[in-house]
């Protein structure tokens, strides 16, 4: 009987704790991001960037089938300063594409854009903050050429 | 959806909505699309408190205090071991239904009560068609238990507790007939809310309620009430994607002592203290609203002096006065600045408030009175630290961490007549508000277009701002029990309010306050027989053309659009927001018939009402979607109640 009372007391305490937990339990600083810049991981050359998060600058993004581009994303806040995406472990750059032939693979401080099959698709990036997006980029048009065409041009 | 009470042109945080004397712990006062989490089916009665007595509940009660009495914690003994009420209601305008069950019982001093209410409704039907995303469903479950009227040598005490769970999902309409409001989602927005609360109440009542003959106060009653609320609200876009999510924990409590004393004349008074802790947080896509904790504490006193000897003849003369001191401290949990909200920091506010009122019975049945009040309202966390899209209001809301506390002074003059078969009330009021907080739409100074949000360029941006404001108006009510027509009663009410505020451009210009109700009347003839009852009524409102001038010169300049004009490729807002649009007058006819009968110990009650019997097309001036969507058409409601 004492064991049952203890169990009931514990269950009651657990229920009370759940009821008292804040619906939004974790508060981390909001990232007020204005723009995204992607650089090539090897050369550090800027490959593409947004302007006022309204449009992507630069030429259309072209890849070859089976190519993998490793990119280093940089988030720029409303003051024009860089947000450290490596130390901010609550932030992650996620990608969404309209077709499955291009996939974004997020890694710590960088990411890989995988061109799986030829075709044209649209990709956008989200600065994901634990449970929600602090920024959603405009759509970026990505063209994936057949591997044979790329080999010929090389 | 205009679910919040509007009293004398004031709404939101300026009208205190209480449930059994305590704040509801929801976020209904912060935006017009946030629902009040009180189901009218569960209310035993609704009290409107004005004047010095309002200071017992809050410092910001210039509009009034609305106290919905549910008695979740039983307040009186129950003679039966088991009793209850079962009721059901169906309505035609939205194919909706409500089922409500209440069980109560008790043994000796122990009393208990359980309530379950379930509600569902489809889209609301207007004369022109069904309003999309106006459906609602939810439940309200609660239980309470108390030891009541336990006798001791000094008096009687009561101790009880109650818990409650409210869940609701409702749509926020933003389009009708192919026209979409600026910033509204074509795919609709749904709000999911959940409120869980628990409270403990205790009170003691003296056996001696007579007025003391001593200058020293003698206690007549004491009470303590505490409450804890967990509230969560998600605003969902098409596909169930969470756009904005709000969460809040709130704990509050008050202690009140009532006493009598003699200061040359008999005096009854109350003195007490109140404290509240509120932790508000928001998150969602593009939401930069800063979470914050608000701690408030107050002390108050209110007395009523019986000055009957002043006039002689035993005619009542009552002087009421009250004073209150409030202190509030708001601490942001995240001080990160955003593009539009800078200097996010802790704010503290302290202010004394007071009220005094005098009522005099000039002659039997004729009472006149006056009251004056000084009110204070610190800005809410949302008004200070918001930064993000608000799907339900079609706006991108930006706080202002520099806001000062709002202060108001109000004066009321009133007269009451109760002679023979006539009862009448009339009141005149005026209110001067300093630093009245309102949402100001931002305008691009170069193009004259509405400023749109920095991320999606979809929503008009509103920023909390302040300006002095003045409101004045009148209310009247008359009831006449027609002689020699047993049970026939004719009554009518009328209310009128005008509000102005100093123009945002500065200077000496004043403009109309937005969302001021128009002149409104209600007249009804009803017959109340032993078994049968019936009524016919007319409800009408004048047109409201006193709206603030629109600040935009481009981009949004019209209040009416044809469907073909509404499509804009860039998603730019085209319609003016509702607060800048006038509303035409309207009139509705309402009918009802009811019958009640008894079988054994059981009481049956059936009522059929027809609202808007003529299926009139009408627009509520306070509705934010009024430019595109009409209000509900003819609605036939049938309510059956079985109590035992």
PDB file of C-alpha atoms in Angstrom, chain B residues 95 151 172 244 272 275 288 320 329 369 438 475 513 601 624:
ATOM      1  CA  UNK B  95     -25.192  24.268 -38.734  1.00  0.00           C
ATOM      2  CA  UNK B 151     -19.461  27.158  11.257  1.00  0.00           C
ATOM      3  CA  UNK B 172     -10.192  33.848 -38.832  1.00  0.00           C
ATOM      4  CA  UNK B 244       2.807  32.243 -34.938  1.00  0.00           C
ATOM      5  CA  UNK B 272      -6.762  44.333  -0.037  1.00  0.00           C
ATOM      6  CA  UNK B 275      -0.232  40.311  -7.204  1.00  0.00           C
ATOM      7  CA  UNK B 288      10.822  38.472 -33.469  1.00  0.00           C
ATOM      8  CA  UNK B 320     -17.986  55.866  -2.309  1.00  0.00           C
ATOM      9  CA  UNK B 329       7.877  45.610 -13.860  1.00  0.00           C
ATOM     10  CA  UNK B 369     -25.229  60.577  -8.916  1.00  0.00           C
ATOM     11  CA  UNK B 438      -2.879  52.573 -30.289  1.00  0.00           C
ATOM     12  CA  UNK B 475     -26.307  55.644 -22.446  1.00  0.00           C
ATOM     13  CA  UNK B 513     -10.451  57.450 -32.828  1.00  0.00           C
ATOM     14  CA  UNK B 601     -39.160  17.497  -9.978  1.00  0.00           C
ATOM     15  CA  UNK B 624     -11.776  43.983 -39.180  1.00  0.00           C
TER      16      UNK B 624
END
